[in-house]
mmCIF file of C-alpha atoms and ligand atoms in Angstrom:
data_model
loop_
_atom_site.group_PDB
_atom_site.id
_atom_site.type_symbol
_atom_site.label_atom_id
_atom_site.label_comp_id
_atom_site.label_asym_id
_atom_site.label_seq_id
_atom_site.Cartn_x
_atom_site.Cartn_y
_atom_site.Cartn_z
ATOM 1 C CA MET A 1 -0.348 0.092 0.174
ATOM 2 C CA LEU A 2 1.390 3.369 -1.037
ATOM 3 C CA SER A 3 1.496 6.095 1.426
ATOM 4 C CA LEU A 4 -0.969 8.821 0.580
ATOM 5 C CA CYS A 5 -0.016 11.163 3.200
ATOM 6 C CA VAL A 6 3.211 12.447 2.393
ATOM 7 C CA VAL A 7 3.229 15.996 4.044
ATOM 8 C CA TYR A 8 5.210 18.778 2.657
ATOM 9 C CA MET A 9 6.132 21.620 4.882
ATOM 10 C CA VAL A 10 6.958 24.518 3.186
ATOM 11 C CA VAL A 11 8.193 27.645 4.979
ATOM 12 C CA ILE A 12 6.678 30.799 3.386
ATOM 13 C CA SER A 13 8.494 34.230 3.326
ATOM 14 C CA ALA A 14 6.671 35.518 6.392
ATOM 15 C CA GLY A 15 7.896 32.737 8.563
ATOM 16 C CA ALA A 16 4.780 30.756 8.624
ATOM 17 C CA VAL A 17 4.795 27.024 7.871
ATOM 18 C CA GLN A 18 1.997 25.693 5.350
ATOM 19 C CA SER A 19 1.572 21.888 5.112
ATOM 20 C CA PHE A 20 -0.421 20.206 2.427
ATOM 21 C CA THR A 21 -0.523 16.861 0.853
ATOM 22 C CA PHE A 22 -1.078 16.482 -2.674
ATOM 23 C CA SER A 23 -3.677 13.680 -2.410
ATOM 24 C CA ALA A 24 -6.077 15.357 0.422
ATOM 25 C CA GLY A 25 -7.801 17.741 -2.055
ATOM 26 C CA LYS A 26 -11.266 16.964 -2.658
ATOM 27 C CA GLY A 27 -10.969 18.851 -6.034
ATOM 28 C CA ASP A 28 -13.444 21.670 -4.756
ATOM 29 C CA GLY A 29 -10.935 24.496 -3.744
ATOM 30 C CA SER A 30 -11.112 23.447 -0.236
ATOM 31 C CA GLN A 31 -7.389 22.721 -0.289
ATOM 32 C CA HIS A 32 -6.669 25.905 -2.046
ATOM 33 C CA SER A 33 -3.378 27.446 -1.811
ATOM 34 C CA ASP A 34 -2.884 30.881 0.207
ATOM 35 C CA TYR A 35 -0.403 32.012 -2.147
ATOM 36 C CA PRO A 36 -1.360 35.637 -3.673
ATOM 37 C CA VAL A 37 -2.265 35.422 -7.112
ATOM 38 C CA ASN A 38 -0.896 38.367 -9.172
ATOM 39 C CA GLU A 39 -3.283 40.724 -10.608
ATOM 40 C CA THR A 40 -0.970 42.018 -13.193
ATOM 41 C CA ASN A 41 -1.897 42.373 -16.708
ATOM 42 C CA ILE A 42 -0.748 38.828 -18.012
ATOM 43 C CA ASP A 43 0.284 40.922 -21.342
ATOM 44 C CA ASN A 44 3.531 41.643 -19.214
ATOM 45 C CA LEU A 45 4.174 38.012 -18.312
ATOM 46 C CA PRO A 46 7.272 36.670 -20.666
ATOM 47 C CA LYS A 47 5.883 35.790 -24.118
ATOM 48 C CA PHE A 48 7.322 32.180 -24.216
ATOM 49 C CA TRP A 49 6.160 31.213 -20.909
ATOM 50 C CA THR A 50 2.797 32.545 -21.584
ATOM 51 C CA ARG A 51 2.772 30.548 -24.649
ATOM 52 C CA LYS A 52 3.548 27.285 -22.749
ATOM 53 C CA MET A 53 0.916 27.912 -20.422
ATOM 54 C CA ARG A 54 -1.660 28.242 -23.388
ATOM 55 C CA SER A 55 -0.418 24.964 -24.654
ATOM 56 C CA PHE A 56 -1.110 23.559 -21.332
ATOM 57 C CA PHE A 57 -4.357 24.839 -21.162
ATOM 58 C CA ASN A 58 -5.166 23.317 -24.461
ATOM 59 C CA LEU A 59 -4.555 19.866 -23.363
ATOM 60 C CA LEU A 60 -6.711 20.232 -20.372
ATOM 61 C CA ASP A 61 -9.368 21.956 -22.275
ATOM 62 C CA ASP A 62 -10.753 18.444 -23.427
ATOM 63 C CA ASP A 63 -13.723 19.712 -25.469
ATOM 64 C CA LEU A 64 -11.646 22.790 -26.923
ATOM 65 C CA ASP A 65 -14.320 25.189 -25.924
ATOM 66 C CA GLY A 66 -11.994 27.639 -24.142
ATOM 67 C CA VAL A 67 -13.501 27.019 -20.837
ATOM 68 C CA LEU A 68 -12.086 24.741 -18.277
ATOM 69 C CA THR A 69 -14.789 23.098 -16.245
ATOM 70 C CA GLN A 70 -14.160 21.513 -12.903
ATOM 71 C CA HIS A 71 -15.534 18.014 -14.222
ATOM 72 C CA GLU A 72 -13.325 18.371 -17.288
ATOM 73 C CA PHE A 73 -10.316 18.942 -15.109
ATOM 74 C CA LEU A 74 -11.051 16.389 -12.830
ATOM 75 C CA ASP A 75 -12.205 13.351 -15.073
ATOM 76 C CA THR A 76 -10.648 13.577 -18.382
ATOM 77 C CA ILE A 77 -6.965 12.622 -17.267
ATOM 78 C CA PRO A 78 -7.667 10.258 -14.532
ATOM 79 C CA ASN A 79 -10.118 8.631 -16.596
ATOM 80 C CA ARG A 80 -7.261 8.126 -19.611
ATOM 81 C CA MET A 81 -4.703 6.978 -16.850
ATOM 82 C CA ASP A 82 -6.933 4.054 -16.130
ATOM 83 C CA GLN A 83 -5.870 2.737 -19.634
ATOM 84 C CA TYR A 84 -2.240 3.190 -19.154
ATOM 85 C CA PHE A 85 -1.441 2.583 -15.482
ATOM 86 C CA SER A 86 -2.285 0.022 -12.940
ATOM 87 C CA ARG A 87 -5.510 0.450 -10.872
ATOM 88 C CA ASN A 88 -3.410 1.433 -7.913
ATOM 89 C CA GLU A 89 -1.369 4.201 -9.588
ATOM 90 C CA ALA A 90 -4.281 5.513 -11.397
ATOM 91 C CA SER A 91 -5.933 6.065 -8.132
ATOM 92 C CA VAL A 92 -3.084 7.469 -6.608
ATOM 93 C CA PHE A 93 -2.863 9.881 -9.657
ATOM 94 C CA LYS A 94 -6.577 10.717 -9.241
ATOM 95 C CA ALA A 95 -5.950 11.972 -5.709
ATOM 96 C CA ILE A 96 -3.106 13.941 -6.542
ATOM 97 C CA TRP A 97 -5.012 15.365 -9.432
ATOM 98 C CA HIS A 98 -7.993 16.339 -6.922
ATOM 99 C CA SER A 99 -5.107 18.351 -4.886
ATOM 100 C CA THR A 100 -3.726 19.841 -8.083
ATOM 101 C CA TRP A 101 -6.939 21.415 -9.083
ATOM 102 C CA ASP A 102 -7.230 22.847 -5.384
ATOM 103 C CA PHE A 103 -3.712 23.975 -4.953
ATOM 104 C CA PHE A 104 -2.521 24.950 -8.541
ATOM 105 C CA PHE A 105 -5.940 26.133 -10.299
ATOM 106 C CA VAL A 106 -8.404 27.488 -8.123
ATOM 107 C CA THR A 107 -9.065 29.555 -5.226
ATOM 108 C CA ARG A 108 -12.289 29.139 -2.972
ATOM 109 C CA GLU A 109 -14.415 32.004 -4.876
ATOM 110 C CA LYS A 110 -13.144 30.802 -8.110
ATOM 111 C CA ASN A 111 -13.296 27.362 -8.588
ATOM 112 C CA ASP A 112 -15.202 26.358 -11.960
ATOM 113 C CA ASN A 113 -15.332 27.432 -15.496
ATOM 114 C CA LEU A 114 -11.856 28.678 -15.956
ATOM 115 C CA THR A 115 -10.617 30.589 -18.934
ATOM 116 C CA VAL A 116 -6.894 30.571 -20.210
ATOM 117 C CA GLU A 117 -6.586 33.941 -18.506
ATOM 118 C CA ASP A 118 -7.424 32.457 -14.949
ATOM 119 C CA VAL A 119 -5.180 29.446 -15.537
ATOM 120 C CA ILE A 120 -2.170 31.875 -16.747
ATOM 121 C CA LYS A 121 -2.916 34.200 -13.505
ATOM 122 C CA MET A 122 -2.896 31.092 -11.223
ATOM 123 C CA GLN A 123 0.377 29.441 -12.665
ATOM 124 C CA SER A 124 2.154 32.825 -12.910
ATOM 125 C CA ARG A 125 2.666 32.492 -9.200
ATOM 126 C CA TYR A 126 5.767 30.230 -10.439
ATOM 127 C CA LEU A 127 7.474 33.329 -11.631
ATOM 128 C CA THR A 128 6.261 36.017 -9.042
ATOM 129 C CA VAL A 129 5.660 33.947 -5.549
ATOM 130 C CA PRO A 130 8.844 33.059 -3.723
ATOM 131 C CA HIS A 131 8.640 29.424 -2.700
ATOM 132 C CA PHE A 132 6.067 28.546 -5.091
ATOM 133 C CA PRO A 133 8.087 26.550 -7.419
ATOM 134 C CA GLU A 134 8.848 24.288 -4.497
ATOM 135 C CA HIS A 135 5.417 22.954 -4.800
ATOM 136 C CA GLY A 136 5.722 22.056 -8.280
ATOM 137 C CA GLU A 137 9.011 20.393 -7.723
ATOM 138 C CA ALA A 138 7.378 18.165 -4.974
ATOM 139 C CA TRP A 139 4.672 17.554 -7.425
ATOM 140 C CA PHE A 140 6.601 16.244 -9.956
ATOM 141 C CA GLN A 141 8.583 14.013 -7.402
ATOM 142 C CA GLU A 142 5.528 12.680 -6.009
ATOM 143 C CA VAL A 143 4.121 11.952 -9.383
ATOM 144 C CA PHE A 144 7.339 10.180 -10.379
ATOM 145 C CA LYS A 145 7.916 8.005 -7.485
ATOM 146 C CA LEU A 146 4.369 6.958 -6.767
ATOM 147 C CA VAL A 147 2.880 6.724 -10.420
ATOM 148 C CA LEU A 148 5.199 6.633 -13.434
ATOM 149 C CA SER A 149 8.115 4.972 -12.249
ATOM 150 C CA HIS A 150 5.913 2.044 -10.546
ATOM 151 C CA GLY A 151 8.039 2.365 -7.331
ATOM 152 C CA ASN A 152 11.309 2.110 -9.133
ATOM 153 C CA GLN A 153 13.843 4.510 -9.356
ATOM 154 C CA LEU A 154 13.557 4.991 -13.085
ATOM 155 C CA ILE A 155 11.160 5.537 -15.939
ATOM 156 C CA ASP A 156 11.515 4.270 -19.355
ATOM 157 C CA LEU A 157 10.115 5.317 -22.723
ATOM 158 C CA SER A 158 6.906 3.450 -22.358
ATOM 159 C CA ASP A 159 6.219 4.857 -18.872
ATOM 160 C CA TYR A 160 6.885 8.311 -20.315
ATOM 161 C CA THR A 161 4.568 7.658 -23.225
ATOM 162 C CA ALA A 162 1.909 6.511 -21.345
ATOM 163 C CA PHE A 163 2.117 9.733 -19.147
ATOM 164 C CA LEU A 164 1.627 11.712 -22.222
ATOM 165 C CA GLN A 165 -1.173 9.676 -23.601
ATOM 166 C CA SER A 166 -2.882 10.140 -20.223
ATOM 167 C CA PHE A 167 -2.657 13.813 -20.984
ATOM 168 C CA GLY A 168 -4.090 13.387 -24.622
ATOM 169 C CA VAL A 169 -0.590 13.834 -26.341
ATOM 170 C CA ASP A 170 0.153 11.916 -29.725
ATOM 171 C CA PRO A 171 2.395 9.245 -28.354
ATOM 172 C CA GLU A 172 4.772 9.663 -31.541
ATOM 173 C CA THR A 173 5.945 12.753 -30.020
ATOM 174 C CA ALA A 174 7.304 10.973 -26.703
ATOM 175 C CA PRO A 175 10.734 9.747 -27.921
ATOM 176 C CA LYS A 176 11.784 13.251 -28.706
ATOM 177 C CA SER A 177 11.061 14.646 -25.264
ATOM 178 C CA PHE A 178 12.369 11.640 -23.854
ATOM 179 C CA ASN A 179 15.696 11.861 -25.585
ATOM 180 C CA ILE A 180 16.187 15.221 -24.751
ATOM 181 C CA PHE A 181 15.749 14.719 -20.987
ATOM 182 C CA ASP A 182 17.823 11.557 -20.794
ATOM 183 C CA ILE A 183 20.812 13.496 -20.525
ATOM 184 C CA ASP A 184 23.024 10.797 -19.656
ATOM 185 C CA ASP A 185 21.531 8.697 -22.585
ATOM 186 C CA ASP A 186 20.987 5.548 -20.343
ATOM 187 C CA GLY A 187 17.680 4.965 -21.960
ATOM 188 C CA TYR A 188 15.789 5.743 -18.683
ATOM 189 C CA LEU A 189 14.830 8.901 -17.300
ATOM 190 C CA ASP A 190 15.762 9.185 -13.064
ATOM 191 C CA GLU A 191 13.862 11.316 -10.801
ATOM 192 C CA LYS A 192 16.315 14.268 -11.304
ATOM 193 C CA GLU A 193 16.043 14.574 -14.902
ATOM 194 C CA TYR A 194 12.243 13.871 -14.927
ATOM 195 C CA VAL A 195 11.875 16.728 -12.175
ATOM 196 C CA LYS A 196 14.006 19.258 -13.667
ATOM 197 C CA ASN A 197 12.320 19.270 -16.929
ATOM 198 C CA GLY A 198 8.456 18.972 -15.463
ATOM 199 C CA LEU A 199 9.316 21.873 -13.225
ATOM 200 C CA GLY A 200 11.191 23.732 -15.850
ATOM 201 C CA TYR A 201 7.736 23.874 -18.198
ATOM 202 C CA PHE A 202 6.242 25.762 -15.569
ATOM 203 C CA ALA A 203 8.810 27.858 -13.750
ATOM 204 C CA ASP A 204 11.320 28.678 -16.471
ATOM 205 C CA ALA A 205 10.614 32.127 -18.113
ATOM 206 C CA LYS A 206 12.924 31.494 -20.717
ATOM 207 C CA GLN A 207 13.450 28.704 -23.262
ATOM 208 C CA SER A 208 14.711 25.444 -21.658
ATOM 209 C CA SER A 209 14.509 21.965 -22.373
ATOM 210 C CA GLY A 210 11.542 21.737 -20.145
ATOM 211 C CA ARG A 211 9.381 23.097 -22.980
ATOM 212 C CA TYR A 212 9.447 19.395 -24.356
ATOM 213 C CA LEU A 213 7.302 17.931 -21.298
ATOM 214 C CA TRP A 214 4.431 17.291 -23.382
ATOM 215 C CA GLY A 215 6.127 16.028 -26.117
ATOM 216 C CA SER A 216 7.068 18.420 -29.119
ATOM 217 C CA PHE A 217 6.322 22.062 -28.521
ATOM 218 C CA PRO A 218 3.869 23.090 -28.987
ATOM 219 C CA PRO A 219 2.278 19.894 -27.813
ATOM 220 C CA LYS A 220 0.520 17.653 -30.568
ATOM 221 C CA LYS A 221 -2.751 16.619 -29.249
ATOM 222 C CA VAL A 222 -4.117 13.349 -30.250
ATOM 223 C CA ALA A 223 -6.694 13.754 -33.079
HETATM 224 C C1 LIG B 1 -19.838 26.402 -15.032
HETATM 225 O O1 LIG B 1 -20.547 26.275 -16.169
HETATM 226 C C2 LIG B 1 -21.449 25.505 -16.589
HETATM 227 C C3 LIG B 1 -22.465 25.497 -17.820
HETATM 228 O O2 LIG B 1 -21.198 25.100 -18.858
HETATM 229 C C4 LIG B 1 -22.833 25.844 -15.566
HETATM 230 O O3 LIG B 1 -23.697 24.876 -15.489
HETATM 231 C C5 LIG B 1 -22.238 26.002 -14.224
HETATM 232 O O4 LIG B 1 -23.015 26.380 -13.299
HETATM 233 C C6 LIG B 1 -21.109 26.809 -14.120
HETATM 234 N N1 LIG B 1 -20.403 26.916 -12.753
HETATM 235 C C7 LIG B 1 -20.106 28.137 -11.986
HETATM 236 C C8 LIG B 1 -19.636 28.303 -10.953
HETATM 237 O O5 LIG B 1 -20.224 29.331 -12.730
HETATM 238 C C1 LIG B 2 3.244 40.975 -10.115
HETATM 239 O O1 LIG B 2 3.936 40.582 -11.266
HETATM 240 C C2 LIG B 2 4.841 41.764 -11.782
HETATM 241 C C3 LIG B 2 5.571 41.417 -13.227
HETATM 242 O O2 LIG B 2 5.503 40.130 -13.383
HETATM 243 C C4 LIG B 2 5.924 41.716 -10.843
HETATM 244 O O3 LIG B 2 6.814 43.129 -11.224
HETATM 245 C C5 LIG B 2 5.362 42.035 -9.244
HETATM 246 O O4 LIG B 2 6.375 42.151 -8.218
HETATM 247 C C6 LIG B 2 4.561 41.037 -8.868
HETATM 248 N N1 LIG B 2 3.618 41.427 -7.804
HETATM 249 C C7 LIG B 2 3.482 40.558 -6.736
HETATM 250 C C8 LIG B 2 2.912 40.927 -5.578
HETATM 251 O O5 LIG B 2 3.893 39.470 -6.749
#
């Protein structure tokens, strides 16, 4: 039985300690983060970074209507995960994903029907709020350990392809990312290689290898 109760203690600048676990969220905004959302005009954010967030939004917006509903977010990817991962891994991911919605996407007030601008604003905390990226890093570590690596230290190309397919990405684009991330060229991604690039997609304002997190950039959705 995998532990669902890894608690992350993160020291916020004020000196307060916020703790949360990725598996505790209900997906209703009840585990929302208290990190401030910057009200800056999104046109002032770095252009390439904003393109990455738009691309990510397009992966989540399953029906491509420009609005991400709570159900669309909570159901689409975990349902696909069922096809590619064991029951246990898929259910762990589902719990993480509920907390992801709460912590990274919504506030108590705004917790349904997000536009791409809403999502960009929420994600911009990676660039503007001290310590926010540490939560993203913890997210990728947890997904690596509890889901993608099947409890091993490494993921291979088929694990990575399954991860991309769960996000609706064309599996043919997986080898390209995988090879770019596999710096030591041993045919596996270790936790460091995966987490660095995963976090890089969200936290690097400039172009970095992390832009290939979802296969090619921009990501190619399965038709
Ligand atoms: C979100 O949109 C759906 C219709 O697409 C609507 O039924 C629902 O009430 C909306 N939720 C909120 C919180 O506005
Ligand atoms: C909001 O974002 C702008 C530009 O990205 C930055 O200069 C400013 O410091 C941020 N404010 C807060 C409160 O994070």
